[in-house]
């Protein structure tokens, strides 16, 4: 017979009596195990330091080819059609300014967006218990438990948030239930172990007031069988579900997070850059590996600086509590064009931005007044 299927054992000594609704962790957990000395039974997540990483090399980097990255400005026709579409999407806007305007000048203000993603894994162990119902007892007698970061766990899809809970091998044991002192039952507090409770219909009198007729709910006895304990005077222990024993083990909670760092390198042109979060640009650079390095030699030196800041920030922020599994970073060029035009002999302007040719025109002259 597999020794892991051996009969459970009770903890020697007297276990303190607990209330029937007690849900606190068991007090009789096994001795500390190597690699898991810091864990508690209080349910608090304590994330363990990951394996030692190779030293972060801030000087490393990926030089880019010396080329022109700019994108030509949009055409006058595209600029006009974008404004016509913008006006049509607003009920209170007239399309006349967009249709009748005279274009004067297109000013391109191309902006860069740097984005870094770090896919991290963190591990938090804790003692868990559940009613013992014949589970395989994978105890330390079959070998030392593997260290937290050596417990095999399949990595889910990259850059997708996920969580798994796994039992650490060789940490299981069976103990007498702390909630019922290994009895599986607790005295019923509703009937005080008598199995009977006062009939609420007749208030224990056995007859109904007024006509003196016998109470049909208790058949004149003035009491009824206790429902919570089915008249037995004892109830099943909620902690062990009546089994009298608990299966204890260390559970590892493994979390995967996708952490983002994003920065727009803007031009001083009066355009609110927060609007760029909802549009796309043209990808100029992309790299993905276990550890990416700062970009070097980019035409706009601010991109080089931001990439180094972002990478350093992620290693500082996550390196002590998480394992960085994969990183990727990109640089997009987001077209932003300021359009100057004339309508009814007055000068106006608006912005066309993103590859979607969105429009930002806070001073559009064709706003209608609606009289309520």
PDB file of C-alpha atoms in Angstrom, residues 50-160:
ATOM      1  CA  UNK A  50      12.915  36.174  -6.561  1.00  0.00           C
ATOM      2  CA  UNK A  51      16.154  34.480  -7.601  1.00  0.00           C
ATOM      3  CA  UNK A  52      19.124  36.775  -8.045  1.00  0.00           C
ATOM      4  CA  UNK A  53      19.027  38.525 -11.413  1.00  0.00           C
ATOM      5  CA  UNK A  54      21.997  39.307 -13.595  1.00  0.00           C
ATOM      6  CA  UNK A  55      23.173  42.808 -12.813  1.00  0.00           C
ATOM      7  CA  UNK A  56      21.140  45.442 -14.628  1.00  0.00           C
ATOM      8  CA  UNK A  57      23.314  47.148 -17.210  1.00  0.00           C
ATOM      9  CA  UNK A  58      22.152  50.710 -17.641  1.00  0.00           C
ATOM     10  CA  UNK A  59      24.951  51.309 -20.145  1.00  0.00           C
ATOM     11  CA  UNK A  60      23.741  48.599 -22.481  1.00  0.00           C
ATOM     12  CA  UNK A  61      21.531  49.567 -25.336  1.00  0.00           C
ATOM     13  CA  UNK A  62      20.470  49.081 -28.901  1.00  0.00           C
ATOM     14  CA  UNK A  63      21.693  51.715 -31.306  1.00  0.00           C
ATOM     15  CA  UNK A  64      19.267  52.644 -34.057  1.00  0.00           C
ATOM     16  CA  UNK A  65      20.129  53.227 -37.706  1.00  0.00           C
ATOM     17  CA  UNK A  66      20.810  56.847 -38.607  1.00  0.00           C
ATOM     18  CA  UNK A  67      17.726  57.583 -40.697  1.00  0.00           C
ATOM     19  CA  UNK A  68      14.888  60.049 -41.011  1.00  0.00           C
ATOM     20  CA  UNK A  69      11.908  58.893 -38.971  1.00  0.00           C
ATOM     21  CA  UNK A  70       9.502  61.717 -39.770  1.00  0.00           C
ATOM     22  CA  UNK A  71       6.187  61.122 -41.496  1.00  0.00           C
ATOM     23  CA  UNK A  72       4.944  63.568 -44.165  1.00  0.00           C
ATOM     24  CA  UNK A  73       2.118  65.840 -43.109  1.00  0.00           C
ATOM     25  CA  UNK A  74      -1.444  64.946 -44.080  1.00  0.00           C
ATOM     26  CA  UNK A  75      -2.836  66.411 -47.295  1.00  0.00           C
ATOM     27  CA  UNK A  76      -5.237  69.336 -47.421  1.00  0.00           C
ATOM     28  CA  UNK A  77      -8.031  67.044 -48.582  1.00  0.00           C
ATOM     29  CA  UNK A  78      -7.545  64.674 -45.615  1.00  0.00           C
ATOM     30  CA  UNK A  79      -7.446  67.612 -43.202  1.00  0.00           C
ATOM     31  CA  UNK A  80     -10.702  68.996 -44.592  1.00  0.00           C
ATOM     32  CA  UNK A  81     -12.522  65.650 -44.643  1.00  0.00           C
ATOM     33  CA  UNK A  82     -11.445  65.005 -41.045  1.00  0.00           C
ATOM     34  CA  UNK A  83     -13.085  68.253 -39.927  1.00  0.00           C
ATOM     35  CA  UNK A  84     -16.251  67.533 -41.933  1.00  0.00           C
ATOM     36  CA  UNK A  85     -16.520  64.154 -40.216  1.00  0.00           C
ATOM     37  CA  UNK A  86     -15.855  65.773 -36.835  1.00  0.00           C
ATOM     38  CA  UNK A  87     -18.685  68.279 -37.362  1.00  0.00           C
ATOM     39  CA  UNK A  88     -21.099  65.537 -38.454  1.00  0.00           C
ATOM     40  CA  UNK A  89     -20.499  63.636 -35.210  1.00  0.00           C
ATOM     41  CA  UNK A  90     -21.740  66.575 -33.110  1.00  0.00           C
ATOM     42  CA  UNK A  91     -25.466  67.282 -33.202  1.00  0.00           C
ATOM     43  CA  UNK A  92     -25.024  70.945 -32.310  1.00  0.00           C
ATOM     44  CA  UNK A  93     -22.304  71.631 -34.907  1.00  0.00           C
ATOM     45  CA  UNK A  94     -22.917  73.044 -38.371  1.00  0.00           C
ATOM     46  CA  UNK A  95     -20.918  71.497 -41.211  1.00  0.00           C
ATOM     47  CA  UNK A  96     -20.665  74.803 -43.107  1.00  0.00           C
ATOM     48  CA  UNK A  97     -17.310  75.956 -41.658  1.00  0.00           C
ATOM     49  CA  UNK A  98     -15.723  72.594 -42.498  1.00  0.00           C
ATOM     50  CA  UNK A  99     -17.150  72.600 -46.031  1.00  0.00           C
ATOM     51  CA  UNK A 100     -16.585  76.270 -46.846  1.00  0.00           C
ATOM     52  CA  UNK A 101     -13.250  76.914 -45.140  1.00  0.00           C
ATOM     53  CA  UNK A 102     -10.120  78.041 -46.954  1.00  0.00           C
ATOM     54  CA  UNK A 103      -7.008  76.206 -45.808  1.00  0.00           C
ATOM     55  CA  UNK A 104      -4.027  78.425 -45.085  1.00  0.00           C
ATOM     56  CA  UNK A 105      -1.318  76.250 -43.550  1.00  0.00           C
ATOM     57  CA  UNK A 106      -0.552  72.724 -42.278  1.00  0.00           C
ATOM     58  CA  UNK A 107       2.015  72.461 -39.463  1.00  0.00           C
ATOM     59  CA  UNK A 108       3.194  68.929 -38.587  1.00  0.00           C
ATOM     60  CA  UNK A 109       4.119  68.254 -34.959  1.00  0.00           C
ATOM     61  CA  UNK A 110       5.014  64.587 -34.938  1.00  0.00           C
ATOM     62  CA  UNK A 111       5.253  63.145 -31.435  1.00  0.00           C
ATOM     63  CA  UNK A 112       6.838  59.960 -30.109  1.00  0.00           C
ATOM     64  CA  UNK A 113       5.280  57.538 -27.655  1.00  0.00           C
ATOM     65  CA  UNK A 114       7.540  55.184 -25.718  1.00  0.00           C
ATOM     66  CA  UNK A 115       5.880  52.165 -24.093  1.00  0.00           C
ATOM     67  CA  UNK A 116       7.526  49.533 -21.863  1.00  0.00           C
ATOM     68  CA  UNK A 117       5.800  46.374 -20.658  1.00  0.00           C
ATOM     69  CA  UNK A 118       7.301  44.120 -17.996  1.00  0.00           C
ATOM     70  CA  UNK A 119       5.592  40.757 -17.469  1.00  0.00           C
ATOM     71  CA  UNK A 120       6.277  39.766 -13.862  1.00  0.00           C
ATOM     72  CA  UNK A 121       5.630  36.772 -11.642  1.00  0.00           C
ATOM     73  CA  UNK A 122       5.320  36.896  -7.847  1.00  0.00           C
ATOM     74  CA  UNK A 123       4.946  34.049  -5.352  1.00  0.00           C
ATOM     75  CA  UNK A 124       3.338  34.105  -1.916  1.00  0.00           C
ATOM     76  CA  UNK A 125       3.153  30.982   0.328  1.00  0.00           C
ATOM     77  CA  UNK A 126       0.702  30.413   3.179  1.00  0.00           C
ATOM     78  CA  UNK A 127      -0.548  27.563   5.311  1.00  0.00           C
ATOM     79  CA  UNK A 128      -3.913  26.203   4.198  1.00  0.00           C
ATOM     80  CA  UNK A 129      -6.217  23.660   5.754  1.00  0.00           C
ATOM     81  CA  UNK A 130      -9.269  21.786   4.540  1.00  0.00           C
ATOM     82  CA  UNK A 131     -11.351  18.906   5.870  1.00  0.00           C
ATOM     83  CA  UNK A 132      -9.466  15.637   5.607  1.00  0.00           C
ATOM     84  CA  UNK A 133     -11.413  13.214   3.432  1.00  0.00           C
ATOM     85  CA  UNK A 134      -8.771  10.748   2.316  1.00  0.00           C
ATOM     86  CA  UNK A 135      -6.482  13.074   0.346  1.00  0.00           C
ATOM     87  CA  UNK A 136      -3.010  11.798  -0.485  1.00  0.00           C
ATOM     88  CA  UNK A 137      -0.652  12.792   2.328  1.00  0.00           C
ATOM     89  CA  UNK A 138       2.320  14.206   0.454  1.00  0.00           C
ATOM     90  CA  UNK A 139       4.455  14.787   3.550  1.00  0.00           C
ATOM     91  CA  UNK A 140       8.046  15.826   4.089  1.00  0.00           C
ATOM     92  CA  UNK A 141       8.826  12.160   4.658  1.00  0.00           C
ATOM     93  CA  UNK A 142       9.047  11.821   0.878  1.00  0.00           C
ATOM     94  CA  UNK A 143      11.680  14.508   0.539  1.00  0.00           C
ATOM     95  CA  UNK A 144      12.363  18.114   1.373  1.00  0.00           C
ATOM     96  CA  UNK A 145       9.881  20.619  -0.005  1.00  0.00           C
ATOM     97  CA  UNK A 146      11.246  22.482  -3.033  1.00  0.00           C
ATOM     98  CA  UNK A 147      12.076  26.159  -2.428  1.00  0.00           C
ATOM     99  CA  UNK A 148       9.235  28.516  -3.391  1.00  0.00           C
ATOM    100  CA  UNK A 149      10.807  29.608  -6.656  1.00  0.00           C
ATOM    101  CA  UNK A 150      11.591  26.013  -7.667  1.00  0.00           C
ATOM    102  CA  UNK A 151       7.992  24.763  -7.455  1.00  0.00           C
ATOM    103  CA  UNK A 152       7.075  24.008 -11.076  1.00  0.00           C
ATOM    104  CA  UNK A 153       4.242  26.231 -12.339  1.00  0.00           C
ATOM    105  CA  UNK A 154       3.323  26.602 -16.002  1.00  0.00           C
ATOM    106  CA  UNK A 155       3.580  30.184 -17.221  1.00  0.00           C
ATOM    107  CA  UNK A 156       0.348  31.385 -18.856  1.00  0.00           C
ATOM    108  CA  UNK A 157       0.137  33.553 -21.963  1.00  0.00           C
ATOM    109  CA  UNK A 158       2.742  36.302 -21.974  1.00  0.00           C
ATOM    110  CA  UNK A 159       1.682  39.808 -20.959  1.00  0.00           C
ATOM    111  CA  UNK A 160      -1.712  38.600 -19.696  1.00  0.00           C
TER     112      UNK A 160
END
